[in-house]
PDB file of C-alpha atoms in Angstrom:
ATOM      1  CA  MET A  67     200.072 113.000-124.204  1.00  0.00           C
ATOM      2  CA  LYS A  68     197.852 110.622-122.276  1.00  0.00           C
ATOM      3  CA  ASP A  69     195.207 113.283-121.780  1.00  0.00           C
ATOM      4  CA  THR A  70     195.119 113.835-125.521  1.00  0.00           C
ATOM      5  CA  GLU A  71     194.676 110.121-126.200  1.00  0.00           C
ATOM      6  CA  ILE A  72     191.895 109.836-123.606  1.00  0.00           C
ATOM      7  CA  LYS A  73     190.114 112.831-125.091  1.00  0.00           C
ATOM      8  CA  SER A  74     190.408 111.366-128.600  1.00  0.00           C
ATOM      9  CA  GLU A  75     189.012 108.043-127.401  1.00  0.00           C
ATOM     10  CA  LYS A  76     186.043 109.762-125.794  1.00  0.00           C
ATOM     11  CA  GLU A  77     185.291 111.631-129.001  1.00  0.00           C
ATOM     12  CA  LYS A  78     185.325 108.389-130.961  1.00  0.00           C
ATOM     13  CA  ARG A  79     182.908 106.754-128.548  1.00  0.00           C
ATOM     14  CA  LYS A  80     180.647 109.769-128.688  1.00  0.00           C
ATOM     15  CA  LYS A  81     180.708 109.716-132.468  1.00  0.00           C
ATOM     16  CA  PHE A  82     179.583 106.072-132.689  1.00  0.00           C
ATOM     17  CA  HIS A  83     177.181 106.219-129.785  1.00  0.00           C
ATOM     18  CA  ILE A  84     173.619 105.147-130.650  1.00  0.00           C
ATOM     19  CA  GLU A  85     171.142 107.120-128.641  1.00  0.00           C
ATOM     20  CA  ASN A  86     168.223 104.783-129.388  1.00  0.00           C
ATOM     21  CA  PRO A  87     169.518 101.218-129.850  1.00  0.00           C
ATOM     22  CA  ARG A  88     165.999  99.740-130.183  1.00  0.00           C
ATOM     23  CA  LEU A  89     165.096 102.040-133.039  1.00  0.00           C
ATOM     24  CA  PHE A  90     168.408 101.298-134.719  1.00  0.00           C
ATOM     25  CA  MET A  91     167.842  97.548-134.457  1.00  0.00           C
ATOM     26  CA  LEU A  92     164.294  97.928-135.784  1.00  0.00           C
ATOM     27  CA  ILE A  93     165.564  99.797-138.846  1.00  0.00           C
ATOM     28  CA  ALA A  94     168.306  97.212-139.358  1.00  0.00           C
ATOM     29  CA  ASP A  95     165.769  94.394-139.135  1.00  0.00           C
ATOM     30  CA  ILE A  96     163.507  96.097-141.688  1.00  0.00           C
ATOM     31  CA  ILE A  97     166.409  96.564-144.091  1.00  0.00           C
ATOM     32  CA  CYS A  98     167.444  92.928-143.730  1.00  0.00           C
ATOM     33  CA  PHE A  99     163.850  91.792-144.249  1.00  0.00           C
ATOM     34  CA  LEU A 100     163.479  93.858-147.407  1.00  0.00           C
ATOM     35  CA  ALA A 101     166.795  92.556-148.716  1.00  0.00           C
ATOM     36  CA  LEU A 102     165.597  89.003-148.071  1.00  0.00           C
ATOM     37  CA  ILE A 103     162.341  89.677-149.925  1.00  0.00           C
ATOM     38  CA  VAL A 104     164.265  91.034-152.934  1.00  0.00           C
ATOM     39  CA  MET A 105     166.577  88.011-152.925  1.00  0.00           C
ATOM     40  CA  LEU A 106     163.629  85.598-152.752  1.00  0.00           C
ATOM     41  CA  PHE A 107     161.875  87.500-155.553  1.00  0.00           C
ATOM     42  CA  LEU A 108     164.874  87.436-157.863  1.00  0.00           C
ATOM     43  CA  GLY A 109     165.622  83.831-156.955  1.00  0.00           C
ATOM     44  CA  GLY A 110     162.031  82.842-157.671  1.00  0.00           C
ATOM     45  CA  ARG A 111     162.100  84.546-161.054  1.00  0.00           C
ATOM     46  CA  TYR A 112     165.334  82.803-161.928  1.00  0.00           C
ATOM     47  CA  ILE A 113     164.053  79.358-160.913  1.00  0.00           C
ATOM     48  CA  ILE A 114     160.759  79.771-162.787  1.00  0.00           C
ATOM     49  CA  ASN A 115     162.555  80.921-165.913  1.00  0.00           C
ATOM     50  CA  GLU A 116     165.069  78.083-165.733  1.00  0.00           C
ATOM     51  CA  ILE A 117     162.253  75.532-165.428  1.00  0.00           C
ATOM     52  CA  PHE A 118     160.587  77.054-168.494  1.00  0.00           C
ATOM     53  CA  LYS A 119     163.861  76.984-170.450  1.00  0.00           C
ATOM     54  CA  SER A 120     164.530  73.380-169.477  1.00  0.00           C
ATOM     55  CA  LYS A 121     161.079  72.269-170.647  1.00  0.00           C
ATOM     56  CA  TYR A 122     161.414  74.391-173.773  1.00  0.00           C
ATOM     57  CA  ASP A 123     164.690  72.709-174.686  1.00  0.00           C
ATOM     58  CA  ASP A 124     162.914  69.355-174.312  1.00  0.00           C
ATOM     59  CA  GLY A 125     160.227  70.455-176.761  1.00  0.00           C
ATOM     60  CA  LYS A 126     157.573  71.116-174.099  1.00  0.00           C
ATOM     61  CA  TYR A 127     156.119  74.589-174.601  1.00  0.00           C
ATOM     62  CA  ASP A 128     154.117  74.949-171.388  1.00  0.00           C
ATOM     63  CA  THR A 129     153.520  78.664-170.817  1.00  0.00           C
ATOM     64  CA  LYS A 130     151.577  78.528-167.534  1.00  0.00           C
ATOM     65  CA  LEU A 131     154.604  78.846-165.263  1.00  0.00           C
ATOM     66  CA  GLU A 132     156.311  81.514-167.363  1.00  0.00           C
ATOM     67  CA  LYS A 133     153.111  83.581-167.379  1.00  0.00           C
ATOM     68  CA  THR A 134     153.446  84.019-163.608  1.00  0.00           C
ATOM     69  CA  LEU A 135     156.488  86.198-164.329  1.00  0.00           C
ATOM     70  CA  LEU A 136     154.213  88.729-166.030  1.00  0.00           C
ATOM     71  CA  LYS A 137     152.990  89.660-162.538  1.00  0.00           C
ATOM     72  CA  MET A 138     156.561  90.036-161.280  1.00  0.00           C
ATOM     73  CA  ASN A 139     157.678  91.960-164.290  1.00  0.00           C
ATOM     74  CA  PHE A 140     160.973  93.556-163.279  1.00  0.00           C
ATOM     75  CA  PRO A 141     163.872  94.217-163.597  1.00  0.00           C
ATOM     76  CA  GLU A 142     163.883  92.744-167.145  1.00  0.00           C
ATOM     77  CA  GLY A 143     160.226  93.140-168.012  1.00  0.00           C
ATOM     78  CA  TYR A 144     160.645  92.115-171.650  1.00  0.00           C
ATOM     79  CA  LEU A 145     162.076  88.682-170.837  1.00  0.00           C
ATOM     80  CA  PRO A 146     158.895  86.655-170.088  1.00  0.00           C
ATOM     81  CA  TYR A 147     157.058  88.212-173.033  1.00  0.00           C
ATOM     82  CA  TYR A 148     159.891  87.212-175.356  1.00  0.00           C
ATOM     83  CA  ASN A 149     160.044  83.646-174.045  1.00  0.00           C
ATOM     84  CA  LEU A 150     156.263  83.286-174.248  1.00  0.00           C
ATOM     85  CA  GLY A 151     156.417  84.572-177.814  1.00  0.00           C
ATOM     86  CA  ASN A 152     158.948  81.866-178.633  1.00  0.00           C
ATOM     87  CA  ALA A 153     156.709  79.166-177.138  1.00  0.00           C
ATOM     88  CA  GLU A 154     153.696  80.372-179.121  1.00  0.00           C
ATOM     89  CA  TYR A 155     155.840  80.511-182.253  1.00  0.00           C
ATOM     90  CA  LYS A 156     156.861  76.882-181.805  1.00  0.00           C
ATOM     91  CA  GLU A 157     153.197  75.954-181.438  1.00  0.00           C
ATOM     92  CA  GLU A 158     152.531  77.851-184.691  1.00  0.00           C
ATOM     93  CA  ASN A 159     150.282  80.333-182.873  1.00  0.00           C
ATOM     94  CA  TYR A 160     151.759  83.229-184.812  1.00  0.00           C
ATOM     95  CA  ASP A 161     149.190  85.858-183.800  1.00  0.00           C
ATOM     96  CA  ALA A 162     149.893  85.184-180.118  1.00  0.00           C
ATOM     97  CA  ALA A 163     153.650  85.151-180.772  1.00  0.00           C
ATOM     98  CA  ILE A 164     153.458  88.518-182.546  1.00  0.00           C
ATOM     99  CA  SER A 165     151.472  89.981-179.645  1.00  0.00           C
ATOM    100  CA  TYR A 166     154.040  88.797-177.072  1.00  0.00           C
ATOM    101  CA  TYR A 167     157.001  90.051-179.122  1.00  0.00           C
ATOM    102  CA  LYS A 168     155.408  93.477-179.475  1.00  0.00           C
ATOM    103  CA  LYS A 169     154.794  93.641-175.721  1.00  0.00           C
ATOM    104  CA  ALA A 170     158.424  92.678-175.159  1.00  0.00           C
ATOM    105  CA  LEU A 171     159.509  95.637-177.296  1.00  0.00           C
ATOM    106  CA  GLU A 172     157.177  97.918-175.329  1.00  0.00           C
ATOM    107  CA  LYS A 173     159.188  97.032-172.214  1.00  0.00           C
ATOM    108  CA  ASN A 174     162.107  98.941-173.738  1.00  0.00           C
ATOM    109  CA  PRO A 175     164.939  96.401-174.041  1.00  0.00           C
ATOM    110  CA  SER A 176     166.960  98.948-176.045  1.00  0.00           C
ATOM    111  CA  HIS A 177     169.637  99.155-173.344  1.00  0.00           C
ATOM    112  CA  LYS A 178     170.631  95.687-174.548  1.00  0.00           C
ATOM    113  CA  LYS A 179     170.823  96.047-178.313  1.00  0.00           C
ATOM    114  CA  GLU A 180     171.443  92.403-179.120  1.00  0.00           C
ATOM    115  CA  ARG A 181     168.413  91.294-177.145  1.00  0.00           C
ATOM    116  CA  GLU A 182     166.216  93.884-178.793  1.00  0.00           C
ATOM    117  CA  CYS A 183     167.425  92.658-182.167  1.00  0.00           C
ATOM    118  CA  ASP A 184     166.619  89.057-181.206  1.00  0.00           C
ATOM    119  CA  ILE A 185     163.068  90.153-180.403  1.00  0.00           C
ATOM    120  CA  ARG A 186     162.765  92.101-183.648  1.00  0.00           C
ATOM    121  CA  VAL A 187     164.104  89.251-185.777  1.00  0.00           C
ATOM    122  CA  ASN A 188     161.703  86.733-184.248  1.00  0.00           C
ATOM    123  CA  LEU A 189     158.815  89.192-184.587  1.00  0.00           C
ATOM    124  CA  ALA A 190     159.636  89.628-188.275  1.00  0.00           C
ATOM    125  CA  LEU A 191     159.807  85.860-188.735  1.00  0.00           C
ATOM    126  CA  ALA A 192     156.392  85.409-187.112  1.00  0.00           C
ATOM    127  CA  MET A 193     154.993  88.086-189.431  1.00  0.00           C
ATOM    128  CA  LEU A 194     156.450  86.270-192.439  1.00  0.00           C
ATOM    129  CA  LYS A 195     154.875  83.022-191.258  1.00  0.00           C
ATOM    130  CA  LYS A 196     151.495  84.758-191.410  1.00  0.00           C
ATOM    131  CA  ILE A 197     151.811  85.189-195.177  1.00  0.00           C
ATOM    132  CA  ASN A 198     149.682  82.708-197.097  1.00  0.00           C
ATOM    133  CA  TRP A 199     151.224  82.384-200.535  1.00  0.00           C
ATOM    134  CA  ASP A 200     148.326  80.237-201.739  1.00  0.00           C
ATOM    135  CA  GLU A 201     146.034  83.268-201.464  1.00  0.00           C
ATOM    136  CA  MET A 202     148.042  85.197-204.055  1.00  0.00           C
ATOM    137  CA  GLU A 203     145.428  85.105-206.785  1.00  0.00           C
ATOM    138  CA  ASN A 204     145.343  88.648-208.162  1.00  0.00           C
ATOM    139  CA  GLU A 205     147.044  92.030-208.023  1.00  0.00           C
ATOM    140  CA  LYS A 206     145.206  92.986-204.824  1.00  0.00           C
ATOM    141  CA  ASP A 207     146.575  89.889-203.096  1.00  0.00           C
ATOM    142  CA  VAL A 208     150.070  90.671-204.324  1.00  0.00           C
ATOM    143  CA  GLN A 209     149.829  94.206-202.945  1.00  0.00           C
ATOM    144  CA  ARG A 210     148.665  92.849-199.592  1.00  0.00           C
ATOM    145  CA  ILE A 211     151.618  90.449-199.402  1.00  0.00           C
ATOM    146  CA  ILE A 212     154.015  93.244-200.368  1.00  0.00           C
ATOM    147  CA  ARG A 213     152.651  95.313-197.460  1.00  0.00           C
ATOM    148  CA  GLN A 214     153.176  92.366-195.108  1.00  0.00           C
ATOM    149  CA  LEU A 215     156.757  91.954-196.281  1.00  0.00           C
ATOM    150  CA  LYS A 216     157.467  95.665-195.901  1.00  0.00           C
ATOM    151  CA  SER A 217     155.979  95.656-192.387  1.00  0.00           C
ATOM    152  CA  ALA A 218     158.323  92.834-191.397  1.00  0.00           C
ATOM    153  CA  ARG A 219     161.221  94.720-192.966  1.00  0.00           C
ATOM    154  CA  ASN A 220     160.333  97.874-191.014  1.00  0.00           C
ATOM    155  CA  VAL A 221     160.441  95.906-187.765  1.00  0.00           C
ATOM    156  CA  LEU A 222     164.074  95.045-188.514  1.00  0.00           C
ATOM    157  CA  THR A 223     165.132  98.581-189.443  1.00  0.00           C
ATOM    158  CA  GLU A 224     163.268 100.706-186.862  1.00  0.00           C
ATOM    159  CA  GLU A 225     166.080 100.704-184.290  1.00  0.00           C
ATOM    160  CA  GLY A 226     168.996 100.047-186.610  1.00  0.00           C
ATOM    161  CA  CYS A 227     169.224  96.280-186.134  1.00  0.00           C
ATOM    162  CA  ALA A 228     169.203  96.288-189.929  1.00  0.00           C
ATOM    163  CA  ASN A 229     169.994  99.392-191.951  1.00  0.00           C
ATOM    164  CA  PRO A 230     167.177 100.404-194.348  1.00  0.00           C
ATOM    165  CA  ASP A 231     169.589 101.604-197.043  1.00  0.00           C
ATOM    166  CA  ASN A 232     172.735  99.486-196.763  1.00  0.00           C
ATOM    167  CA  PRO A 233     173.998  96.258-195.123  1.00  0.00           C
ATOM    168  CA  ASN A 234     175.583  98.084-192.178  1.00  0.00           C
ATOM    169  CA  GLY A 235     173.050  97.464-189.438  1.00  0.00           C
ATOM    170  CA  HIS A 236     174.414  96.400-186.066  1.00  0.00           C
ATOM    171  CA  ASN A 237     172.913  92.889-186.159  1.00  0.00           C
ATOM    172  CA  LYS A 238     174.040  90.365-188.758  1.00  0.00           C
ATOM    173  CA  GLU A 239     170.951  88.166-188.457  1.00  0.00           C
ATOM    174  CA  ALA A 240     168.606  91.116-188.936  1.00  0.00           C
ATOM    175  CA  GLU A 241     170.587  92.204-191.988  1.00  0.00           C
ATOM    176  CA  GLN A 242     170.374  88.737-193.528  1.00  0.00           C
ATOM    177  CA  LEU A 243     166.640  88.532-192.944  1.00  0.00           C
ATOM    178  CA  LYS A 244     166.190  92.014-194.426  1.00  0.00           C
ATOM    179  CA  LYS A 245     168.080  90.840-197.531  1.00  0.00           C
ATOM    180  CA  ASP A 246     165.814  87.783-197.818  1.00  0.00           C
ATOM    181  CA  ILE A 247     162.749  90.014-197.591  1.00  0.00           C
ATOM    182  CA  ASP A 248     164.167  92.348-200.233  1.00  0.00           C
ATOM    183  CA  ASP A 249     164.683  89.358-202.529  1.00  0.00           C
ATOM    184  CA  MET A 250     161.044  88.358-202.038  1.00  0.00           C
ATOM    185  CA  LEU A 251     159.894  91.894-202.785  1.00  0.00           C
ATOM    186  CA  ASP A 252     161.966  91.945-205.965  1.00  0.00           C
ATOM    187  CA  LYS A 253     160.394  88.689-207.148  1.00  0.00           C
ATOM    188  CA  LEU A 254     156.881  89.966-206.456  1.00  0.00           C
ATOM    189  CA  GLN A 255     157.518  93.257-208.205  1.00  0.00           C
ATOM    190  CA  GLN A 256     158.937  91.436-211.223  1.00  0.00           C
ATOM    191  CA  GLU A 257     155.868  89.222-211.252  1.00  0.00           C
ATOM    192  CA  GLN A 258     153.616  92.280-211.175  1.00  0.00           C
ATOM    193  CA  GLU A 259     155.421  93.766-214.148  1.00  0.00           C
ATOM    194  CA  GLN A 260     155.129  90.481-216.023  1.00  0.00           C
ATOM    195  CA  GLN A 261     151.419  90.261-215.198  1.00  0.00           C
ATOM    196  CA  ASN A 262     150.838  93.744-216.569  1.00  0.00           C
ATOM    197  CA  GLN A 263     152.774  92.879-219.719  1.00  0.00           C
ATOM    198  CA  ASP A 264     150.800  89.670-220.173  1.00  0.00           C
ATOM    199  CA  GLN A 265     147.538  91.535-219.769  1.00  0.00           C
ATOM    200  CA  ASN A 266     148.551  94.115-222.329  1.00  0.00           C
ATOM    201  CA  ASP A 267     149.626  91.443-224.792  1.00  0.00           C
ATOM    202  CA  GLN A 268     146.400  89.566-224.228  1.00  0.00           C
ATOM    203  CA  ASN A 269     144.282  92.645-224.887  1.00  0.00           C
ATOM    204  CA  GLN A 270     146.200  93.510-228.023  1.00  0.00           C
ATOM    205  CA  GLN A 271     146.186  90.049-229.542  1.00  0.00           C
ATOM    206  CA  ASN A 272     142.616  89.193-228.468  1.00  0.00           C
ATOM    207  CA  ASN A 273     143.449  85.501-228.624  1.00  0.00           C
ATOM    208  CA  ASP A 274     141.857  82.573-226.902  1.00  0.00           C
ATOM    209  CA  ASP A 275     142.281  83.202-223.140  1.00  0.00           C
ATOM    210  CA  SER A 276     142.527  79.608-222.012  1.00  0.00           C
ATOM    211  CA  GLY A 277     146.096  78.917-223.113  1.00  0.00           C
ATOM    212  CA  ASP A 278     147.429  82.199-221.760  1.00  0.00           C
ATOM    213  CA  ASN A 279     145.626  81.758-218.471  1.00  0.00           C
ATOM    214  CA  ASN A 280     147.134  78.330-218.022  1.00  0.00           C
ATOM    215  CA  GLN A 281     150.607  79.719-218.648  1.00  0.00           C
ATOM    216  CA  PHE A 282     149.978  82.533-216.200  1.00  0.00           C
ATOM    217  CA  SER A 283     148.648  80.112-213.592  1.00  0.00           C
ATOM    218  CA  ASP A 284     151.711  77.871-213.917  1.00  0.00           C
ATOM    219  CA  ARG A 285     154.115  80.793-213.583  1.00  0.00           C
ATOM    220  CA  GLU A 286     152.211  82.181-210.606  1.00  0.00           C
ATOM    221  CA  GLN A 287     152.276  78.825-208.831  1.00  0.00           C
ATOM    222  CA  ASP A 288     155.994  78.562-209.517  1.00  0.00           C
ATOM    223  CA  LEU A 289     156.488  81.983-207.917  1.00  0.00           C
ATOM    224  CA  LYS A 290     154.461  80.946-204.855  1.00  0.00           C
ATOM    225  CA  ASP A 291     156.547  77.806-204.471  1.00  0.00           C
ATOM    226  CA  LYS A 292     159.810  79.734-204.803  1.00  0.00           C
ATOM    227  CA  LEU A 293     158.811  82.384-202.253  1.00  0.00           C
ATOM    228  CA  ASP A 294     157.562  79.782-199.796  1.00  0.00           C
ATOM    229  CA  GLN A 295     160.766  77.793-200.204  1.00  0.00           C
ATOM    230  CA  GLN A 296     162.825  80.961-199.747  1.00  0.00           C
ATOM    231  CA  ILE A 297     161.241  81.585-196.361  1.00  0.00           C
ATOM    232  CA  THR A 298     161.881  77.966-195.356  1.00  0.00           C
ATOM    233  CA  ASP A 299     165.512  78.140-196.490  1.00  0.00           C
ATOM    234  CA  SER A 300     165.969  81.473-194.746  1.00  0.00           C
ATOM    235  CA  LEU A 301     164.707  80.080-191.448  1.00  0.00           C
ATOM    236  CA  GLN A 302     166.988  77.071-191.734  1.00  0.00           C
ATOM    237  CA  GLU A 303     170.026  79.232-192.501  1.00  0.00           C
ATOM    238  CA  HIS A 304     169.364  81.510-189.535  1.00  0.00           C
ATOM    239  CA  ASN A 305     168.748  78.487-187.345  1.00  0.00           C
ATOM    240  CA  GLN A 306     172.048  76.867-188.308  1.00  0.00           C
ATOM    241  CA  ALA A 307     173.976  80.129-187.924  1.00  0.00           C
ATOM    242  CA  GLU A 308     172.689  80.647-184.402  1.00  0.00           C
ATOM    243  CA  GLN A 309     173.307  76.996-183.512  1.00  0.00           C
ATOM    244  CA  ASP A 310     176.938  77.380-184.601  1.00  0.00           C
ATOM    245  CA  HIS A 311     177.183  80.558-182.522  1.00  0.00           C
ATOM    246  CA  GLN A 312     175.684  78.776-179.536  1.00  0.00           C
ATOM    247  CA  ASN A 313     178.194  75.930-179.822  1.00  0.00           C
ATOM    248  CA  GLN A 314     181.046  78.438-179.877  1.00  0.00           C
ATOM    249  CA  GLU A 315     179.761  79.982-176.662  1.00  0.00           C
ATOM    250  CA  SER A 316     179.539  76.517-175.024  1.00  0.00           C
ATOM    251  CA  GLY A 317     175.848  76.661-174.277  1.00  0.00           C
ATOM    252  CA  ALA A 318     175.430  80.100-172.741  1.00  0.00           C
ATOM    253  CA  GLY A 319     171.725  79.553-171.994  1.00  0.00           C
ATOM    254  CA  SER A 320     170.188  80.182-175.402  1.00  0.00           C
ATOM    255  CA  GLY A 321     168.778  77.883-178.036  1.00  0.00           C
ATOM    256  CA  SER A 322     168.951  78.129-181.805  1.00  0.00           C
ATOM    257  CA  TYR A 323     167.790  81.264-183.529  1.00  0.00           C
ATOM    258  CA  GLY A 324     165.807  80.741-186.675  1.00  0.00           C
ATOM    259  CA  ASN A 325     162.463  79.472-185.367  1.00  0.00           C
ATOM    260  CA  GLY A 326     162.214  81.665-182.310  1.00  0.00           C
ATOM    261  CA  ASP A 327     164.267  79.196-180.272  1.00  0.00           C
ATOM    262  CA  LYS A 328     166.527  81.498-178.307  1.00  0.00           C
ATOM    263  CA  THR A 329     165.321  81.750-174.704  1.00  0.00           C
ATOM    264  CA  TRP A 330     166.742  83.837-171.875  1.00  0.00           C
TER     265      TRP A 330
END
């Protein structure tokens, strides 16, 4: 019995025997060093992002520090682009915001559907902010604005955040914004039909143009004001909805939604 135990003990020692201890220690040191580098990298990213978020919450949209994360762009490569887009949005630099949001989507955040939808909603909002209702002077301008609205709508429906045909998309905020855009499109299309009818009536009656033109101008301005106000109201509603959601989650690290406020 003792011989068996001694033999078993020898086999165990042989099994765990390291023929080259120096090489083993060198490999262990390299592994520990690499692990330390990864920890420092991830810790640095976290600290930089938290500093950006803290300043952002205080209304300071300094992008210099956050831009350093573009050079350390993993594991969540879309995150700094999204946050930079939000900062540019708050500064009313909508072209820059749109560019950052699109780059965020290129980093494939689809494995986190809610985050992709946040990006898409804010991208659509930035696109809507680019619409200048005061430039709606003729049918060509109306067609251009309709294309802008449809482009923003497509952003919301491309990955199912909003459903193109029914209100069953997987993101409530995207669905609401899609509905607001559809309402704007309906108003513009109704205005186009009314314009065509007015033009036909004017040609048939061959009356003095001045009175009709003044009526048309007043109605057109009223439409511009309504559409502009609808966008403003829509942003405020989304903003309040997200703020309520944030309060329910006890401040889980995100700001309000409607004006591109939510940071990660």
